[in-house]
C-alpha cells in the first residue's frame, strides 16, 4: 500500500471526514465552504476547519481562496483513492425497464425468447443497482445486451465457424486489470476478437488512472464499465483469463482458462499503473498472436 493510500485510509476512517467528502463530491460544482458544511453537519466551524486542515495536509482536498471566501474541493489525484474507500456517489434516476425490454426485443427477438430477455434485463438491473453504479438505465441496457449476445452465441449451432474467438477477462472489481487488458485487446484486434470483462465483486466505475493510462497509449475505454460475472459470459468465451479473483469463475469444458498474476492497480499512483499496463500489453500481444495461430490452424 502506498503512502497516498495510507493517508486516505487514515483521513477517511473518521466518519465526519467521510461525510465532508460525500457532501463535497455531491455538491453541484464539486466545491464547498466551511461555513455551509458546518450548517449541514450541525457542527461548529472550528471543528469543520480542523477536519479540512487534516484532509488538506493528507492531499485529499484542494484549498481555493476566492476573495474573502475559501472553497475546498477534492484533489484530482486523490479521486481514485476516495472512490476505492468510500465508493463512487450516484444520483438517483428513473429506469424504464419496460422500454429497455422492448428495445432489446427488437435486437434479439429472433434469437432469444421474450421471457428470457425480460428475465435478463431485470437481473442486470438488480446486479448493477447493488454496485451503486451511475448511469443505471443505460448501463442496464448495455449489460443486458452483452449477456443476451453471449446467450445467443452459446446457443448457436456448433457448425457456425464464422464467429470470432471470444475472450473474457475477469478480475475482482472489473475496474483495473481486466479493463486494461480488454481495452488493449479491443484496440489491437478490432472486430477480429469478441472481448468481454467481468468482476467477482465489481465496483461502481472504472478507475480514472486506468482511463488515463490507456489514453496515454492511444487506447480508449469507450463506454465500458464494471459488470458482475455471469454464467453466460463464461459459457460464451473461448478463453477465460482471471486476474486475482480466486475460484469465482465457473469451469466449463471446452474453454481455455488462464490466470495472470498481476499487481492490483487500485489506489496505486499513475507511474505504477503504467508498469502494470505495459505488463498486461505484453501478455495481450502474446495472446493475440496465439489466437491468430489457432485461427489459421483451423482455417
CSV table of C-alpha atoms in Angstrom, one decimal:
chain,number,residue,atom,x,y,z
A,1,UNK,CA,0.0,0.0,0.0
A,2,UNK,CA,1.5,3.4,-1.0
A,3,UNK,CA,1.7,6.5,1.3
A,4,UNK,CA,-1.2,8.2,-0.5
A,5,UNK,CA,-3.5,5.3,0.2
A,6,UNK,CA,-2.4,5.1,3.8
A,7,UNK,CA,-3.2,8.8,4.2
A,8,UNK,CA,-6.6,8.4,2.6
A,9,UNK,CA,-7.4,5.4,4.8
A,10,UNK,CA,-6.4,7.4,7.9
A,11,UNK,CA,-8.3,10.6,6.9
A,12,UNK,CA,-11.5,8.8,5.8
A,13,UNK,CA,-11.5,6.5,8.7
A,14,UNK,CA,-13.1,9.4,10.6
A,15,UNK,CA,-16.9,9.4,9.9
A,16,UNK,CA,-17.1,13.2,9.9
A,17,UNK,CA,-14.4,13.5,7.2
A,18,UNK,CA,-16.2,10.8,5.2
A,19,UNK,CA,-19.4,12.9,5.4
A,20,UNK,CA,-17.5,16.0,4.4
A,21,UNK,CA,-16.1,14.2,1.3
A,22,UNK,CA,-19.6,13.0,0.5
A,23,UNK,CA,-21.1,16.5,0.6
A,24,UNK,CA,-18.2,17.8,-1.4
A,25,UNK,CA,-18.5,15.2,-4.2
A,26,UNK,CA,-22.3,15.6,-4.4
A,27,UNK,CA,-22.3,19.4,-4.4
A,28,UNK,CA,-23.4,21.0,-7.8
A,29,UNK,CA,-19.9,22.3,-8.6
A,30,UNK,CA,-17.8,20.0,-6.5
A,31,UNK,CA,-16.8,22.8,-4.1
A,32,UNK,CA,-17.8,23.6,-0.5
A,33,UNK,CA,-17.4,26.3,2.1
A,34,UNK,CA,-16.6,25.5,5.7
A,35,UNK,CA,-19.5,27.6,7.0
A,36,UNK,CA,-22.0,25.7,4.8
A,37,UNK,CA,-20.5,22.4,5.8
A,38,UNK,CA,-20.8,23.3,9.5
A,39,UNK,CA,-24.5,24.1,9.0
A,40,UNK,CA,-25.2,20.9,7.0
A,41,UNK,CA,-23.3,18.7,9.5
A,42,UNK,CA,-24.6,20.5,12.7
A,43,UNK,CA,-21.0,21.2,13.8
A,44,UNK,CA,-19.1,24.3,14.9
A,45,UNK,CA,-16.9,26.0,12.2
A,46,UNK,CA,-13.6,25.4,14.1
A,47,UNK,CA,-14.4,21.7,14.2
A,48,UNK,CA,-15.0,21.5,10.5
A,49,UNK,CA,-11.9,23.7,9.8
A,50,UNK,CA,-9.8,21.2,11.8
A,51,UNK,CA,-11.0,18.3,9.7
A,52,UNK,CA,-10.4,20.3,6.5
A,53,UNK,CA,-6.8,21.0,7.6
A,54,UNK,CA,-6.2,17.3,8.0
A,55,UNK,CA,-7.7,16.5,4.6
A,56,UNK,CA,-5.6,19.2,3.1
A,57,UNK,CA,-2.4,18.0,4.7
A,58,UNK,CA,-3.1,14.5,3.5
A,59,UNK,CA,-3.5,15.7,-0.1
A,60,UNK,CA,-7.2,14.7,-0.2
A,61,UNK,CA,-8.6,18.2,-0.9
A,62,UNK,CA,-7.6,21.4,-2.5
A,63,UNK,CA,-7.9,24.9,-1.0
A,64,UNK,CA,-9.1,27.6,-3.3
A,65,UNK,CA,-9.2,31.2,-1.9
A,66,UNK,CA,-11.7,33.4,-3.8
A,67,UNK,CA,-12.0,36.9,-2.4
A,68,UNK,CA,-13.0,36.6,1.2
A,69,UNK,CA,-14.2,33.0,0.8
A,70,UNK,CA,-12.2,29.8,0.8
A,71,UNK,CA,-13.5,26.9,-1.2
A,72,UNK,CA,-12.5,23.3,-0.8
A,73,UNK,CA,-12.7,20.6,-3.5
A,74,UNK,CA,-11.5,17.0,-4.0
A,75,UNK,CA,-7.9,16.9,-5.2
A,76,UNK,CA,-8.0,15.2,-8.7
A,77,UNK,CA,-5.1,12.8,-7.8
A,78,UNK,CA,-7.0,11.6,-4.7
A,79,UNK,CA,-10.2,10.8,-6.5
A,80,UNK,CA,-9.3,7.2,-7.2
A,81,UNK,CA,-8.4,6.6,-3.6
A,82,UNK,CA,-11.6,8.2,-2.3
A,83,UNK,CA,-13.7,6.1,-4.7
A,84,UNK,CA,-11.9,2.9,-3.7
A,85,UNK,CA,-12.5,3.6,0.0
A,86,UNK,CA,-15.9,5.3,0.0
A,87,UNK,CA,-17.4,4.2,-3.2
A,88,UNK,CA,-18.5,6.4,-6.1
A,89,UNK,CA,-21.5,8.6,-5.4
A,90,UNK,CA,-24.6,8.0,-7.7
A,91,UNK,CA,-27.5,10.2,-8.4
A,92,UNK,CA,-30.9,8.6,-8.2
A,93,UNK,CA,-32.5,8.3,-11.7
A,94,UNK,CA,-35.6,6.6,-13.1
A,95,UNK,CA,-35.1,3.3,-15.0
A,96,UNK,CA,-37.7,2.4,-17.6
A,97,UNK,CA,-37.2,-1.4,-17.7
A,98,UNK,CA,-40.2,-2.0,-20.0
A,99,UNK,CA,-38.7,0.3,-22.6
A,100,UNK,CA,-35.3,-1.5,-22.2
A,101,UNK,CA,-37.0,-4.8,-22.7
A,102,UNK,CA,-38.9,-3.6,-25.8
A,103,UNK,CA,-35.7,-2.2,-27.4
A,104,UNK,CA,-33.8,-5.4,-26.7
A,105,UNK,CA,-36.6,-7.5,-28.2
A,106,UNK,CA,-36.1,-5.5,-31.4
A,107,UNK,CA,-32.4,-6.6,-31.4
A,108,UNK,CA,-32.6,-10.2,-30.1
A,109,UNK,CA,-36.2,-11.2,-30.8
A,110,UNK,CA,-35.2,-13.7,-33.4
A,111,UNK,CA,-32.5,-15.4,-31.3
A,112,UNK,CA,-33.7,-15.1,-27.6
A,113,UNK,CA,-37.2,-15.5,-26.3
A,114,UNK,CA,-39.1,-12.6,-24.8
A,115,UNK,CA,-39.4,-14.1,-21.3
A,116,UNK,CA,-35.6,-14.7,-21.2
A,117,UNK,CA,-35.0,-11.1,-22.4
A,118,UNK,CA,-37.2,-9.8,-19.6
A,119,UNK,CA,-35.5,-12.0,-17.0
A,120,UNK,CA,-32.0,-10.9,-18.1
A,121,UNK,CA,-33.0,-7.2,-18.0
A,122,UNK,CA,-34.5,-7.5,-14.5
A,123,UNK,CA,-31.4,-9.4,-13.2
A,124,UNK,CA,-29.0,-7.0,-14.9
A,125,UNK,CA,-30.7,-4.0,-13.3
A,126,UNK,CA,-30.6,-5.7,-9.9
A,127,UNK,CA,-26.9,-6.6,-10.1
A,128,UNK,CA,-25.8,-3.1,-11.2
A,129,UNK,CA,-28.0,-1.5,-8.6
A,130,UNK,CA,-26.1,-3.5,-5.9
A,131,UNK,CA,-22.8,-1.9,-7.1
A,132,UNK,CA,-24.2,1.7,-6.8
A,133,UNK,CA,-23.4,2.2,-10.5
A,134,UNK,CA,-24.0,5.6,-12.1
A,135,UNK,CA,-26.0,5.9,-15.4
A,136,UNK,CA,-28.0,3.0,-14.2
A,137,UNK,CA,-30.6,2.9,-17.1
A,138,UNK,CA,-28.1,3.0,-20.0
A,139,UNK,CA,-25.8,0.6,-18.2
A,140,UNK,CA,-28.6,-1.8,-17.6
A,141,UNK,CA,-29.3,-1.8,-21.3
A,142,UNK,CA,-25.7,-2.3,-22.2
A,143,UNK,CA,-25.1,-5.1,-19.6
A,144,UNK,CA,-28.3,-6.9,-20.6
A,145,UNK,CA,-27.4,-6.6,-24.3
A,146,UNK,CA,-23.9,-8.1,-23.7
A,147,UNK,CA,-25.4,-11.0,-21.7
A,148,UNK,CA,-28.1,-11.7,-24.4
A,149,UNK,CA,-25.4,-11.6,-27.1
A,150,UNK,CA,-23.5,-14.2,-25.1
A,151,UNK,CA,-26.6,-16.3,-24.7
A,152,UNK,CA,-27.3,-16.1,-28.4
A,153,UNK,CA,-23.7,-17.1,-29.2
A,154,UNK,CA,-23.6,-20.1,-26.9
A,155,UNK,CA,-26.9,-21.3,-28.3
A,156,UNK,CA,-25.7,-21.0,-31.9
A,157,UNK,CA,-25.1,-24.3,-33.8
A,158,UNK,CA,-21.7,-25.9,-33.3
A,159,UNK,CA,-21.1,-25.8,-37.1
A,160,UNK,CA,-21.1,-21.9,-37.0
A,161,UNK,CA,-17.3,-21.3,-37.5
A,162,UNK,CA,-17.6,-17.7,-38.7
A,163,UNK,CA,-17.9,-16.2,-35.2
A,164,UNK,CA,-14.7,-14.6,-34.0
A,165,UNK,CA,-12.9,-16.0,-30.9
A,166,UNK,CA,-14.2,-14.7,-27.6
A,167,UNK,CA,-12.1,-13.7,-24.7
A,168,UNK,CA,-13.4,-12.9,-21.2
A,169,UNK,CA,-11.2,-11.0,-18.7
A,170,UNK,CA,-12.2,-11.4,-15.0
A,171,UNK,CA,-10.7,-9.6,-12.0
A,172,UNK,CA,-12.2,-8.6,-8.6
A,173,UNK,CA,-13.6,-5.1,-9.2
A,174,UNK,CA,-13.6,-5.1,-13.0
A,175,UNK,CA,-12.2,-1.5,-12.7
A,176,UNK,CA,-8.5,-2.0,-13.2
A,177,UNK,CA,-6.6,-5.1,-14.6
A,178,UNK,CA,-9.4,-6.6,-16.6
A,179,UNK,CA,-10.3,-3.2,-18.2
A,180,UNK,CA,-6.7,-2.5,-19.1
A,181,UNK,CA,-6.5,-5.9,-20.8
A,182,UNK,CA,-9.8,-5.6,-22.6
A,183,UNK,CA,-9.1,-2.1,-23.8
A,184,UNK,CA,-5.7,-3.1,-25.3
A,185,UNK,CA,-7.1,-6.3,-26.9
A,186,UNK,CA,-10.0,-4.4,-28.5
A,187,UNK,CA,-7.5,-1.8,-29.7
A,188,UNK,CA,-5.2,-4.3,-31.3
A,189,UNK,CA,-7.7,-6.9,-32.6
A,190,UNK,CA,-10.7,-4.7,-33.6
A,191,UNK,CA,-13.6,-6.9,-34.7
A,192,UNK,CA,-11.4,-10.0,-35.0
A,193,UNK,CA,-11.9,-10.9,-31.3
A,194,UNK,CA,-15.0,-10.5,-29.1
A,195,UNK,CA,-13.9,-9.1,-25.8
A,196,UNK,CA,-15.8,-9.1,-22.5
A,197,UNK,CA,-15.0,-8.2,-18.9
A,198,UNK,CA,-16.5,-9.0,-15.5
A,199,UNK,CA,-15.7,-8.7,-11.8
A,200,UNK,CA,-16.3,-11.2,-9.0
A,201,UNK,CA,-17.1,-8.1,-6.8
A,202,UNK,CA,-17.5,-5.2,-9.2
A,203,UNK,CA,-17.2,-1.6,-8.1
A,204,UNK,CA,-19.2,1.4,-9.5
A,205,UNK,CA,-16.9,2.6,-12.1
A,206,UNK,CA,-13.5,2.3,-13.9
A,207,UNK,CA,-10.7,4.0,-12.0
A,208,UNK,CA,-9.6,7.3,-13.5
A,209,UNK,CA,-5.9,6.2,-13.5
A,210,UNK,CA,-6.9,3.3,-15.7
A,211,UNK,CA,-8.6,5.6,-18.2
A,212,UNK,CA,-5.5,7.9,-18.2
A,213,UNK,CA,-3.0,5.1,-18.6
A,214,UNK,CA,-4.9,3.7,-21.6
A,215,UNK,CA,-5.4,7.1,-23.2
A,216,UNK,CA,-1.6,7.7,-23.0
A,217,UNK,CA,-1.1,4.9,-25.5
A,218,UNK,CA,-4.0,5.8,-27.7
A,219,UNK,CA,-6.5,3.3,-26.3
A,220,UNK,CA,-10.0,4.4,-25.4
A,221,UNK,CA,-12.1,2.9,-22.6
A,222,UNK,CA,-15.2,3.8,-24.6
A,223,UNK,CA,-18.4,3.2,-22.8
A,224,UNK,CA,-17.1,0.3,-20.7
A,225,UNK,CA,-18.0,0.0,-17.1
A,226,UNK,CA,-17.6,-2.7,-14.3
A,227,UNK,CA,-20.0,-5.6,-14.7
A,228,UNK,CA,-20.8,-8.6,-12.5
A,229,UNK,CA,-19.5,-12.0,-13.5
A,230,UNK,CA,-22.3,-14.1,-15.1
A,231,UNK,CA,-22.6,-17.7,-16.1
A,232,UNK,CA,-23.5,-16.8,-19.7
A,233,UNK,CA,-20.3,-14.7,-20.1
A,234,UNK,CA,-18.2,-17.7,-19.2
A,235,UNK,CA,-20.2,-20.1,-21.4
A,236,UNK,CA,-19.8,-17.8,-24.4
A,237,UNK,CA,-16.0,-17.4,-24.0
A,238,UNK,CA,-13.3,-19.4,-25.8
A,239,UNK,CA,-10.6,-18.1,-23.5
A,240,UNK,CA,-11.2,-17.0,-19.8
A,241,UNK,CA,-8.4,-15.0,-18.2
A,242,UNK,CA,-8.6,-14.4,-14.5
A,243,UNK,CA,-6.6,-11.9,-12.5
A,244,UNK,CA,-6.7,-12.3,-8.8
A,245,UNK,CA,-10.3,-13.3,-8.4
A,246,UNK,CA,-9.6,-16.8,-7.0
A,247,UNK,CA,-12.2,-19.5,-7.7
A,248,UNK,CA,-15.1,-17.2,-8.5
A,249,UNK,CA,-15.1,-18.2,-12.2
A,250,UNK,CA,-17.2,-21.4,-13.0
A,251,UNK,CA,-15.4,-24.0,-15.1
A,252,UNK,CA,-16.9,-25.4,-18.3
A,253,UNK,CA,-15.4,-27.9,-20.7
A,254,UNK,CA,-14.1,-26.7,-24.0
A,255,UNK,CA,-12.9,-23.3,-22.6
A,256,UNK,CA,-9.3,-22.4,-22.2
A,257,UNK,CA,-8.5,-20.9,-18.7
A,258,UNK,CA,-5.5,-18.8,-17.9
A,259,UNK,CA,-4.6,-17.0,-14.7
A,260,UNK,CA,-2.4,-13.9,-15.0
A,261,UNK,CA,-0.6,-13.0,-11.8
A,262,UNK,CA,-0.7,-9.2,-11.9
A,263,UNK,CA,-0.3,-6.4,-9.3
A,264,UNK,CA,-3.7,-4.7,-8.4
A,265,UNK,CA,-3.6,-1.1,-9.7
A,266,UNK,CA,-6.4,0.1,-7.3
A,267,UNK,CA,-5.1,3.0,-5.2
A,268,UNK,CA,-1.7,3.0,-6.9
A,269,UNK,CA,-0.1,6.1,-8.4
A,270,UNK,CA,-0.1,6.6,-12.2
A,271,UNK,CA,3.6,5.6,-12.5
A,272,UNK,CA,2.8,2.2,-11.0
A,273,UNK,CA,-0.3,1.8,-13.1
A,274,UNK,CA,1.8,2.4,-16.3
A,275,UNK,CA,4.1,-0.5,-15.3
A,276,UNK,CA,1.1,-2.8,-14.8
A,277,UNK,CA,-0.4,-1.6,-18.1
A,278,UNK,CA,2.8,-2.4,-20.0
A,279,UNK,CA,3.0,-5.9,-18.4
A,280,UNK,CA,-0.6,-6.5,-19.5
A,281,UNK,CA,0.1,-5.2,-23.0
A,282,UNK,CA,2.9,-7.7,-23.4
A,283,UNK,CA,0.6,-10.6,-22.3
A,284,UNK,CA,-2.2,-9.4,-24.6
A,285,UNK,CA,0.0,-9.3,-27.6
A,286,UNK,CA,1.2,-12.8,-26.9
A,287,UNK,CA,-2.5,-13.9,-26.5
A,288,UNK,CA,-3.5,-12.3,-29.8
A,289,UNK,CA,-0.6,-14.0,-31.6
A,290,UNK,CA,-1.8,-17.3,-30.2
A,291,UNK,CA,-5.4,-16.7,-31.2
A,292,UNK,CA,-4.3,-15.9,-34.8
A,293,UNK,CA,-2.2,-19.0,-34.9
A,294,UNK,CA,-5.1,-21.2,-33.7
A,295,UNK,CA,-7.4,-19.5,-36.3
A,296,UNK,CA,-5.1,-20.2,-39.1
A,297,UNK,CA,-4.6,-23.8,-37.9
A,298,UNK,CA,-8.4,-24.3,-38.0
A,299,UNK,CA,-8.9,-22.4,-41.2
